[in-house]
Amino acid sequence: MMYRKKLIIAENQRVFVFKDQRFEAILTAGNYLFWDFKQALSFLTFDINKNFVADENVIRLFHKHDAIAEHIMHWKLAGSEVGLLYLNDMLQGIVAPGEHLYVWKDAGEFRLDTIDISQSAALEDSLLQVMKRAGVNASTRLIRSKNTTAVKPVADIYIDKQHIGLLYLDGKLEKTLGPGQYGFWQLNRQVDVKIYDQRSLLLDISGQEILSKDRVSLRINLSASIRIVDPVLAASLVDKVEDYVYKTLQLALREAVGTQTLDDLLNDKLYVNETVRALVADSLQAVGVTLDSVGMKDIILPGEMKAILNQVVEAQKAAEANVIKRREETAATRSLHNTAKVMENNPTLLRLKELEALEKVAEKIDSLTVHNGLEGLMKGVVKIPCV
């Protein structure tokens, strides 16, 4: 048996000495020698670099023995307070409300700043930036007991330009938020922020299969431009604005197309736009949304219907071409008739036309044999009477 016990304690260690399971002393760095003939001594070693004292037995002894209190610092937070724990002026973490905090004094220079979060949930911008740099705004960095739920201490909110935010605390609208960076304590409360884009939003209602009045299956694509002009009203009446607008436009499109035949839709494409606008404008305005524009992009026909319409269009174009051809033929005939009447009363003009025709024929002949000489040809073929 070893009756002599030697301990070497490092600078970062503290050792609790127990005799017959009862606390006797706390040892700091150094070399120690104990005689333990009755084997009554036991030791418990702690690393003070871990900063926090979490052992329940040590905490219980802390409240009984002043010797332990000389090595451990203790704070108790109120239920409406959060703590900012600093070590050597560096932020280490956020202490949850209502917590007991125990740290080793010799681990460094500790400081705990407390904030009453019952009056205001908002953080100052300077504190928010300090927390970001220290990386303490995370559930894993929340300093808490095992009975406290790990949550992210601060709701970090960014509102982009041309957007607006609605802040809700415990389900109640608190205020509106303009563009910028915000932080809100979400310990002891529920923080929600709804963000709305105040610019024009483009919605596409695509691939809608709709039956026309004459029971033709059509696939129609619609496009609409909307703006949220009253975010508070929109948030109070609908859950998701874009989904609500989409379904409203979808129903209006079906109603507009279902009351018209295919020919009506093809002949008056603006009808759908105007009808959809008339059907939805008031209902969207009632939830804080303005409809800037709406337009039908495409009408897609089934394959067999497309083939039939192509045949109809082809037949119409062929008929139009025939009408034009007949019109041109009539004009040409009328011109020939007028020319014949002029030549009938003017033999010289007739002979000039004959010479013109002879010239065109001669252009197409490789060789020409003339009998009786040029004079005979002119006398026998072309006779121009003197007037």
Short mmCIF file of C-alpha atoms in Angstrom, two decimals:
data_model
loop_
_atom_site.label_atom_id
_atom_site.label_comp_id
_atom_site.label_asym_id
_atom_site.label_seq_id
_atom_site.Cartn_x
_atom_site.Cartn_y
_atom_site.Cartn_z
CA MET A 1 0.00 0.00 0.00
CA MET A 2 1.04 3.55 -0.74
CA TYR A 3 0.64 5.68 2.36
CA ARG A 4 2.36 8.63 0.80
CA LYS A 5 0.57 10.54 -1.96
CA LYS A 6 2.31 13.10 -4.04
CA LEU A 7 0.42 15.70 -6.12
CA ILE A 8 1.81 17.95 -8.84
CA ILE A 9 -0.75 20.64 -9.71
CA ALA A 10 -0.36 22.71 -12.88
CA GLU A 11 -1.09 26.43 -13.17
CA ASN A 12 -4.42 25.76 -14.89
CA GLN A 13 -5.59 23.23 -12.29
CA ARG A 14 -7.42 23.37 -8.99
CA VAL A 15 -7.70 20.30 -6.77
CA PHE A 16 -10.38 19.64 -4.21
CA VAL A 17 -9.21 17.55 -1.26
CA PHE A 18 -11.70 15.31 0.49
CA LYS A 19 -11.19 13.36 3.69
CA ASP A 20 -13.67 10.61 4.36
CA GLN A 21 -15.75 12.09 1.48
CA ARG A 22 -15.86 15.46 3.21
CA PHE A 23 -14.38 18.64 1.77
CA GLU A 24 -11.11 19.65 3.40
CA ALA A 25 -9.33 22.14 1.17
CA ILE A 26 -8.77 23.47 -2.36
CA LEU A 27 -5.23 23.37 -3.73
CA THR A 28 -3.65 25.70 -6.29
CA ALA A 29 -0.55 25.15 -8.46
CA GLY A 30 2.42 23.47 -6.74
CA ASN A 31 3.83 20.18 -5.42
CA TYR A 32 2.13 18.51 -2.47
CA LEU A 33 2.88 15.48 -0.33
CA PHE A 34 0.24 13.73 1.82
CA TRP A 35 0.54 10.86 4.29
CA ASP A 36 -2.62 8.80 4.12
CA PHE A 37 -2.32 5.81 6.39
CA LYS A 38 -6.06 5.24 6.59
CA GLN A 39 -6.65 5.75 2.86
CA ALA A 40 -9.14 8.44 3.77
CA LEU A 41 -8.06 11.07 1.24
CA SER A 42 -9.49 11.60 -2.23
CA PHE A 43 -8.90 14.31 -4.82
CA LEU A 44 -10.96 15.98 -7.53
CA THR A 45 -9.11 17.93 -10.24
CA PHE A 46 -10.56 20.75 -12.39
CA ASP A 47 -9.17 22.62 -15.40
CA ILE A 48 -9.86 26.32 -14.86
CA ASN A 49 -9.16 27.08 -18.55
CA LYS A 50 -12.68 25.81 -19.21
CA ASN A 51 -13.79 28.96 -17.36
CA PHE A 52 -17.16 27.64 -16.17
CA VAL A 53 -17.94 25.60 -13.08
CA ALA A 54 -20.65 23.11 -13.99
CA ASP A 55 -20.15 20.33 -11.43
CA GLU A 56 -23.28 20.27 -9.26
CA ASN A 57 -21.38 18.96 -6.21
CA VAL A 58 -18.84 21.82 -6.43
CA ILE A 59 -21.67 24.35 -6.74
CA ARG A 60 -23.32 22.90 -3.66
CA LEU A 61 -20.02 23.11 -1.72
CA PHE A 62 -19.49 26.69 -2.96
CA HIS A 63 -22.46 27.88 -0.91
CA LYS A 64 -21.17 26.11 2.21
CA HIS A 65 -17.46 26.85 2.27
CA ASP A 66 -15.81 30.26 2.11
CA ALA A 67 -12.57 28.63 0.98
CA ILE A 68 -14.23 27.62 -2.30
CA ALA A 69 -15.86 31.04 -2.71
CA GLU A 70 -12.35 32.54 -2.84
CA HIS A 71 -11.76 30.69 -6.15
CA ILE A 72 -15.18 30.90 -7.79
CA MET A 73 -17.20 33.92 -8.90
CA HIS A 74 -20.99 33.70 -8.90
CA TRP A 75 -23.78 35.77 -10.51
CA LYS A 76 -27.54 35.35 -10.41
CA LEU A 77 -29.58 36.91 -13.23
CA ALA A 78 -33.20 38.00 -12.89
CA GLY A 79 -35.81 36.41 -15.09
CA SER A 80 -35.94 39.53 -17.29
CA GLU A 81 -32.17 39.98 -17.58
CA VAL A 82 -29.58 38.71 -20.02
CA GLY A 83 -25.87 38.80 -19.30
CA LEU A 84 -22.92 39.70 -21.47
CA LEU A 85 -19.93 37.79 -20.14
CA TYR A 86 -16.52 39.31 -20.83
CA LEU A 87 -13.15 37.69 -20.19
CA ASN A 88 -10.22 40.08 -20.32
CA ASP A 89 -12.55 42.57 -22.07
CA MET A 90 -13.43 40.06 -24.80
CA LEU A 91 -17.08 39.03 -25.13
CA GLN A 92 -17.38 35.29 -24.45
CA GLY A 93 -21.10 34.67 -24.67
CA ILE A 94 -24.66 35.57 -23.74
CA VAL A 95 -26.03 34.34 -20.41
CA ALA A 96 -29.68 33.27 -20.53
CA PRO A 97 -32.23 35.00 -18.26
CA GLY A 98 -32.66 33.66 -14.74
CA GLU A 99 -29.39 31.68 -14.79
CA HIS A 100 -26.79 31.14 -12.06
CA LEU A 101 -23.30 31.62 -13.47
CA TYR A 102 -20.16 30.21 -11.84
CA VAL A 103 -16.65 30.89 -13.20
CA TRP A 104 -13.11 30.30 -11.98
CA LYS A 105 -11.68 33.59 -10.74
CA ASP A 106 -8.12 32.70 -11.65
CA ALA A 107 -9.04 31.96 -15.30
CA GLY A 108 -8.89 35.68 -16.06
CA GLU A 109 -10.60 38.98 -15.43
CA PHE A 110 -14.33 38.36 -15.75
CA ARG A 111 -17.05 40.97 -16.13
CA LEU A 112 -20.78 40.47 -16.51
CA ASP A 113 -22.91 43.27 -17.95
CA THR A 114 -26.64 42.79 -17.50
CA ILE A 115 -29.45 44.12 -19.70
CA ASP A 116 -33.14 44.27 -18.78
CA ILE A 117 -34.93 42.97 -21.89
CA SER A 118 -38.46 43.31 -20.49
CA GLN A 119 -38.74 46.97 -21.51
CA SER A 120 -37.27 46.85 -25.00
CA ALA A 121 -36.44 44.00 -27.36
CA ALA A 122 -34.22 46.10 -29.63
CA LEU A 123 -30.42 46.03 -29.46
CA GLU A 124 -28.23 49.04 -30.02
CA ASP A 125 -26.37 48.80 -33.31
CA SER A 126 -22.97 48.98 -31.56
CA LEU A 127 -23.79 45.96 -29.37
CA LEU A 128 -25.08 44.02 -32.37
CA GLN A 129 -21.81 44.61 -34.20
CA VAL A 130 -19.78 43.50 -31.15
CA MET A 131 -21.80 40.28 -30.94
CA LYS A 132 -21.26 39.64 -34.65
CA ARG A 133 -17.51 40.10 -34.37
CA ALA A 134 -17.35 37.80 -31.34
CA GLY A 135 -19.55 35.19 -33.02
CA VAL A 136 -21.68 34.71 -29.89
CA ASN A 137 -25.11 35.02 -31.52
CA ALA A 138 -25.66 31.28 -31.83
CA SER A 139 -27.58 28.72 -29.81
CA THR A 140 -24.33 26.83 -29.20
CA ARG A 141 -22.78 29.93 -27.58
CA LEU A 142 -25.69 30.60 -25.22
CA ILE A 143 -24.48 30.19 -21.64
CA ARG A 144 -27.20 28.22 -19.89
CA SER A 145 -28.00 25.40 -17.51
CA LYS A 146 -29.15 22.02 -18.78
CA ASN A 147 -32.77 22.92 -17.98
CA THR A 148 -32.75 25.92 -20.35
CA THR A 149 -33.49 25.41 -24.04
CA ALA A 150 -30.69 26.38 -26.41
CA VAL A 151 -31.89 29.17 -28.72
CA LYS A 152 -30.25 31.87 -30.78
CA PRO A 153 -30.20 34.88 -28.41
CA VAL A 154 -30.82 37.62 -30.98
CA ALA A 155 -32.96 37.72 -34.11
CA ASP A 156 -30.60 39.33 -36.63
CA ILE A 157 -32.73 41.07 -39.30
CA TYR A 158 -31.63 42.78 -42.51
CA ILE A 159 -34.12 44.81 -44.56
CA ASP A 160 -32.94 45.44 -48.11
CA LYS A 161 -33.55 48.68 -50.01
CA GLN A 162 -37.06 49.13 -51.43
CA HIS A 163 -38.34 46.59 -48.88
CA ILE A 164 -40.29 47.02 -45.67
CA GLY A 165 -40.44 44.77 -42.60
CA LEU A 166 -43.21 44.16 -40.08
CA LEU A 167 -41.97 43.31 -36.57
CA TYR A 168 -44.15 40.97 -34.49
CA LEU A 169 -43.41 40.30 -30.80
CA ASP A 170 -45.31 37.32 -29.38
CA GLY A 171 -47.66 37.47 -32.36
CA LYS A 172 -48.50 41.18 -31.99
CA LEU A 173 -47.51 43.76 -34.58
CA GLU A 174 -44.99 46.06 -32.89
CA LYS A 175 -43.80 48.38 -35.67
CA THR A 176 -42.65 48.65 -39.28
CA LEU A 177 -38.97 48.50 -40.21
CA GLY A 178 -37.34 50.42 -43.03
CA PRO A 179 -34.16 49.34 -44.86
CA GLY A 180 -31.26 48.59 -42.52
CA GLN A 181 -29.81 46.15 -39.97
CA TYR A 182 -31.71 45.28 -36.78
CA GLY A 183 -31.32 43.01 -33.77
CA PHE A 184 -34.01 41.91 -31.30
CA TRP A 185 -33.69 39.80 -28.16
CA GLN A 186 -35.69 36.63 -28.64
CA LEU A 187 -35.07 35.22 -25.17
CA ASN A 188 -38.37 35.14 -23.24
CA ARG A 189 -40.29 36.20 -26.37
CA GLN A 190 -41.17 35.13 -29.90
CA VAL A 191 -39.78 37.42 -32.60
CA ASP A 192 -41.11 37.29 -36.16
CA VAL A 193 -40.44 39.65 -39.05
CA LYS A 194 -42.33 39.64 -42.35
CA ILE A 195 -40.48 41.34 -45.19
CA TYR A 196 -42.26 42.69 -48.26
CA ASP A 197 -40.78 43.90 -51.55
CA GLN A 198 -42.36 47.23 -52.50
CA ARG A 199 -41.18 47.10 -56.10
CA SER A 200 -43.31 45.77 -58.96
CA LEU A 201 -43.40 41.98 -58.94
CA LEU A 202 -43.96 39.95 -62.11
CA LEU A 203 -46.11 36.84 -61.78
CA ASP A 204 -46.49 34.22 -64.50
CA ILE A 205 -49.62 32.05 -64.50
CA SER A 206 -48.39 29.36 -66.87
CA GLY A 207 -49.81 26.23 -68.49
CA GLN A 208 -53.45 26.72 -67.47
CA GLU A 209 -55.61 24.00 -69.09
CA ILE A 210 -59.01 25.64 -69.70
CA LEU A 211 -62.10 24.67 -71.72
CA SER A 212 -63.55 27.42 -73.89
CA LYS A 213 -67.29 27.92 -74.31
CA ASP A 214 -67.29 25.64 -77.38
CA ARG A 215 -65.41 22.99 -75.33
CA VAL A 216 -62.01 23.40 -76.94
CA SER A 217 -59.17 22.57 -74.56
CA LEU A 218 -56.74 25.50 -74.44
CA ARG A 219 -53.46 26.05 -72.65
CA ILE A 220 -53.07 29.71 -71.74
CA ASN A 221 -50.18 31.64 -70.21
CA LEU A 222 -50.89 34.88 -68.38
CA SER A 223 -48.48 37.48 -67.01
CA ALA A 224 -49.27 40.11 -64.38
CA SER A 225 -47.38 42.91 -62.63
CA ILE A 226 -48.35 43.72 -59.02
CA ARG A 227 -47.20 46.00 -56.18
CA ILE A 228 -47.76 45.67 -52.44
CA VAL A 229 -48.90 49.16 -51.43
CA ASP A 230 -50.15 48.38 -47.90
CA PRO A 231 -47.99 45.69 -46.24
CA VAL A 232 -49.79 45.94 -42.89
CA LEU A 233 -53.16 45.27 -44.53
CA ALA A 234 -51.72 42.48 -46.65
CA ALA A 235 -50.12 40.78 -43.64
CA SER A 236 -53.32 40.98 -41.61
CA LEU A 237 -55.52 39.41 -44.30
CA VAL A 238 -53.41 36.89 -46.24
CA ASP A 239 -50.59 34.57 -45.29
CA LYS A 240 -48.61 34.57 -48.55
CA VAL A 241 -49.38 37.48 -50.84
CA GLU A 242 -47.95 36.01 -54.04
CA ASP A 243 -49.85 32.73 -53.58
CA TYR A 244 -53.09 34.64 -52.98
CA VAL A 245 -52.60 36.80 -56.08
CA TYR A 246 -51.68 33.77 -58.19
CA LYS A 247 -54.83 31.87 -57.25
CA THR A 248 -57.02 34.96 -57.70
CA LEU A 249 -55.67 35.53 -61.22
CA GLN A 250 -55.96 31.84 -62.01
CA LEU A 251 -59.67 31.75 -61.14
CA ALA A 252 -60.34 34.99 -63.04
CA LEU A 253 -58.57 33.63 -66.13
CA ARG A 254 -60.70 30.48 -66.08
CA GLU A 255 -63.87 32.53 -65.77
CA ALA A 256 -62.88 34.85 -68.62
CA VAL A 257 -61.91 32.06 -71.04
CA GLY A 258 -64.79 29.75 -70.13
CA THR A 259 -67.41 32.24 -71.32
CA GLN A 260 -65.92 32.74 -74.81
CA THR A 261 -65.59 30.55 -77.90
CA LEU A 262 -62.24 29.90 -79.51
CA ASP A 263 -63.07 32.20 -82.42
CA ASP A 264 -64.03 34.99 -79.99
CA LEU A 265 -60.73 34.64 -78.15
CA LEU A 266 -58.70 34.65 -81.35
CA ASN A 267 -60.57 37.63 -82.77
CA ASP A 268 -60.40 39.74 -79.57
CA LYS A 269 -57.25 38.96 -77.61
CA LEU A 270 -57.65 42.03 -75.42
CA TYR A 271 -60.91 40.64 -74.02
CA VAL A 272 -59.10 38.29 -71.63
CA ASN A 273 -56.81 41.05 -70.34
CA GLU A 274 -59.65 43.48 -69.72
CA THR A 275 -61.94 40.86 -68.16
CA VAL A 276 -59.28 39.50 -65.79
CA ARG A 277 -58.39 43.03 -64.65
CA ALA A 278 -62.06 43.83 -64.00
CA LEU A 279 -62.52 40.62 -62.01
CA VAL A 280 -59.47 40.90 -59.72
CA ALA A 281 -58.61 44.61 -59.33
CA ASP A 282 -60.99 45.30 -56.44
CA SER A 283 -60.26 42.07 -54.55
CA LEU A 284 -56.50 42.68 -54.75
CA GLN A 285 -56.90 46.30 -53.66
CA ALA A 286 -58.82 45.06 -50.63
CA VAL A 287 -55.71 43.20 -49.41
CA GLY A 288 -53.26 46.03 -50.07
CA VAL A 289 -52.12 44.97 -53.55
CA THR A 290 -52.30 47.02 -56.77
CA LEU A 291 -52.52 45.34 -60.17
CA ASP A 292 -50.31 47.40 -62.50
CA SER A 293 -50.77 45.32 -65.65
CA VAL A 294 -52.07 41.98 -66.85
CA GLY A 295 -51.75 40.35 -70.25
CA MET A 296 -52.29 37.03 -71.99
CA LYS A 297 -48.98 35.81 -73.39
CA ASP A 298 -49.94 32.66 -75.33
CA ILE A 299 -52.88 30.56 -76.46
CA ILE A 300 -51.66 27.02 -77.13
CA LEU A 301 -54.04 24.75 -79.06
CA PRO A 302 -54.17 20.94 -79.01
CA GLY A 303 -52.35 19.23 -81.88
CA GLU A 304 -55.46 18.18 -83.84
CA MET A 305 -57.09 21.59 -83.42
CA LYS A 306 -53.91 23.30 -84.55
CA ALA A 307 -53.88 21.15 -87.72
CA ILE A 308 -57.52 22.00 -88.46
CA LEU A 309 -56.92 25.72 -87.97
CA ASN A 310 -53.86 25.53 -90.22
CA GLN A 311 -56.03 23.98 -92.93
CA VAL A 312 -58.63 26.71 -92.48
CA VAL A 313 -55.99 29.43 -92.68
CA GLU A 314 -54.43 27.75 -95.73
CA ALA A 315 -57.82 27.60 -97.46
CA GLN A 316 -58.51 31.25 -96.62
CA LYS A 317 -55.15 32.33 -98.00
CA ALA A 318 -55.67 30.25 -101.16
CA ALA A 319 -59.07 31.86 -101.69
CA GLU A 320 -57.57 35.30 -101.20
CA ALA A 321 -54.81 34.46 -103.71
CA ASN A 322 -57.41 33.33 -106.28
CA VAL A 323 -59.33 36.58 -105.82
CA ILE A 324 -56.16 38.59 -106.38
CA LYS A 325 -55.24 36.48 -109.45
CA ARG A 326 -58.69 36.96 -111.01
CA ARG A 327 -58.50 40.67 -110.28
CA GLU A 328 -55.14 40.93 -112.04
CA GLU A 329 -56.36 38.88 -115.02
CA THR A 330 -59.39 41.15 -115.35
CA ALA A 331 -57.20 44.22 -115.26
CA ALA A 332 -54.88 42.73 -117.90
CA THR A 333 -57.81 41.84 -120.19
CA ARG A 334 -59.26 45.31 -119.80
CA SER A 335 -55.89 46.78 -120.75
CA LEU A 336 -55.64 44.58 -123.85
CA HIS A 337 -59.16 45.56 -124.86
CA ASN A 338 -58.31 49.24 -124.60
CA THR A 339 -55.11 48.74 -126.64
CA ALA A 340 -57.02 46.86 -129.40
CA LYS A 341 -59.53 49.68 -129.66
CA VAL A 342 -56.74 52.23 -130.08
CA MET A 343 -54.99 50.14 -132.78
CA GLU A 344 -58.24 49.59 -134.63
CA ASN A 345 -58.45 53.30 -135.37
CA ASN A 346 -54.69 53.77 -135.98
CA PRO A 347 -53.08 51.46 -138.67
CA THR A 348 -49.66 53.06 -138.22
CA LEU A 349 -49.60 52.20 -134.52
CA LEU A 350 -50.64 48.66 -135.45
CA ARG A 351 -47.69 48.34 -137.85
CA LEU A 352 -45.32 49.64 -135.19
CA LYS A 353 -46.58 46.95 -132.85
CA GLU A 354 -45.95 44.38 -135.62
CA LEU A 355 -42.37 45.63 -135.99
CA GLU A 356 -41.92 45.45 -132.19
CA ALA A 357 -43.16 41.86 -132.23
CA LEU A 358 -40.89 41.05 -135.20
CA GLU A 359 -37.92 42.48 -133.29
CA LYS A 360 -38.64 40.26 -130.30
CA VAL A 361 -38.95 37.20 -132.56
CA ALA A 362 -35.69 38.04 -134.35
CA GLU A 363 -33.85 38.19 -130.99
CA LYS A 364 -34.58 34.51 -130.49
CA ILE A 365 -33.43 33.35 -133.98
CA ASP A 366 -29.78 32.43 -134.54
CA SER A 367 -29.80 33.01 -138.33
CA LEU A 368 -32.20 34.63 -140.78
CA THR A 369 -32.24 33.98 -144.61
CA VAL A 370 -33.62 36.82 -146.63
CA HIS A 371 -34.95 36.26 -150.21
CA ASN A 372 -35.57 39.02 -152.78
CA GLY A 373 -33.23 41.23 -150.73
CA LEU A 374 -34.00 43.53 -147.83
CA GLU A 375 -36.21 45.64 -150.07
CA GLY A 376 -38.37 42.67 -150.94
CA LEU A 377 -38.58 41.67 -147.29
CA MET A 378 -39.72 45.09 -146.26
CA LYS A 379 -42.26 45.31 -149.06
CA GLY A 380 -43.55 41.81 -148.63
CA VAL A 381 -43.67 41.60 -144.87
CA VAL A 382 -44.01 45.09 -143.53
CA LYS A 383 -46.16 47.58 -145.33
CA ILE A 384 -46.51 50.95 -143.71
CA PRO A 385 -49.11 52.96 -145.48
CA CYS A 386 -48.66 56.66 -145.83
CA VAL A 387 -51.18 58.71 -144.00
#
